C-alpha positions as MATLAB code, in Angstrom:
seq = 'MRHAFVFIFLIVLVSCQDIEVLEKEINLGATAVGTQITSIVVANKSTTIVANTTAGAKYSIQVYEFGNSEPVKKVGFTADSEATVKTINLSELPAGMYDLHLIDISGTIIKKPLILN';
ca = [
       8.999  -27.235   60.680;
       7.637  -23.606   61.637;
       9.127  -21.869   59.295;
       7.824  -23.455   56.578;
       4.559  -22.703   58.239;
       5.312  -18.910   58.210;
       6.962  -19.499   55.020;
       3.536  -20.544   53.144;
       1.322  -18.253   55.919;
       3.296  -15.166   54.034;
       3.098  -16.512   50.788;
      -1.060  -16.782   50.807;
      -1.158  -13.458   52.710;
       0.778  -11.693   49.747;
      -1.001  -13.455   46.940;
      -4.359  -12.974   48.536;
      -3.629   -8.734   48.236;
      -5.468   -6.949   45.982;
      -2.611   -6.266   42.700;
      -3.253   -2.562   41.348;
      -2.946   -2.678   37.208;
      -2.244    0.719   35.975;
      -3.696    0.611   32.170;
      -1.577    2.682   30.069;
      -2.934    3.479   26.911;
      -0.784    2.840   23.626;
      -0.925    4.930   20.565;
      -1.173    3.162   17.612;
      -0.971    6.135   15.326;
      -3.737    6.522   12.817;
      -5.566    4.564   10.866;
      -3.948    3.841    7.681;
      -6.037    4.210    4.648;
      -4.739    3.479    0.823;
      -1.567    1.661    1.693;
       0.456    0.931   -1.889;
       3.795    0.432   -2.948;
       4.844    2.672   -5.803;
       8.569    2.012   -6.649;
      10.955   -0.010   -5.485;
      14.631    1.004   -6.499;
      17.590   -0.889   -5.566;
      21.288    0.560   -5.911;
      24.655   -0.552   -4.126;
      23.320   -3.203   -1.603;
      20.647   -0.643   -0.416;
      16.634    0.083   -2.004;
      14.682    3.287   -2.101;
      11.031    2.443   -1.426;
       7.990    4.680   -2.419;
       4.911    3.958   -0.975;
       1.334    6.043   -0.390;
       1.033    6.100    3.204;
      -1.174    7.812    5.577;
       0.127   10.779    7.594;
       0.269    9.634   11.082;
       0.387    5.983   10.604;
       2.645    3.133   12.002;
       4.312    1.041    9.180;
       6.865   -1.314    9.128;
       9.005   -2.336    5.941;
      10.638   -6.454    5.965;
      12.811   -8.192    4.140;
      12.564  -11.846    3.962;
      14.836  -14.207    2.141;
      12.525  -15.898   -0.900;
      10.139  -18.736    0.720;
      11.376  -18.262    4.310;
       9.012  -16.862    7.118;
      11.507  -15.025    9.562;
      12.381  -11.440    8.470;
      16.707  -10.887    7.831;
      15.561   -7.014    8.194;
      13.087   -4.888    9.691;
      12.519   -1.308    9.885;
       9.810    0.709   11.552;
       8.520    3.811   11.228;
       5.678    6.647   11.491;
       4.434    8.300    7.961;
       4.769   12.071    7.627;
       3.042   12.753    4.904;
       0.814   11.070    2.308;
       3.943   10.124    0.045;
       6.550    8.137    1.894;
      10.755    7.749    0.696;
      12.392    5.350    2.683;
      15.902    3.776    1.991;
      17.256    0.950    3.322;
      20.496   -0.291    3.631;
      20.665   -4.362    2.407;
      24.994   -4.576    2.447;
      24.791   -7.394    5.168;
      22.753   -9.692    2.941;
      24.129  -12.002    0.219;
      22.772  -11.350   -3.630;
      19.778  -13.298   -4.509;
      15.845  -13.477   -4.172;
      13.868  -11.821   -1.536;
      10.270  -10.557   -0.608;
       9.811   -7.237    0.615;
       6.647   -6.625    2.734;
       4.859   -3.060    3.595;
       2.928   -3.532    6.518;
       0.441   -0.827    7.781;
      -1.458   -0.813   11.426;
      -4.277   -1.900    9.927;
      -2.652   -5.550    8.904;
      -2.764   -4.777    5.233;
       0.608   -6.713    3.632;
       1.869   -5.196    0.325;
       4.540   -7.962   -0.686;
       6.990   -7.118   -3.607;
       9.901   -9.315   -4.667;
      13.232   -7.627   -4.342;
      16.255   -9.371   -6.577;
      19.675   -8.309   -5.001;
      22.806   -8.734   -7.537;
];
């Protein structure tokens, strides 16, 4: 019984201590302006995407099976210039219809259809 009392006392004592929260600033990059996909080329189970981006802004390219809500492929990147070219290997995906989403840090989603043969 004495051990239980000591244990509960220690738990109460520790829980009453001030917990120091360290706030770490997260760099979300530049604010994206004018996000747009200008072309998509599919060849040999890879796709090359050309997009208008904002230098310094963070982006995500996500590939979804047509009609599904979970992506089968994700690629994140920070744009280096106003025109970004990204090539994504899709060899692990079977032939079919997919949705390609380009998402910027502001939450803008650009959706394009993607057909793999």
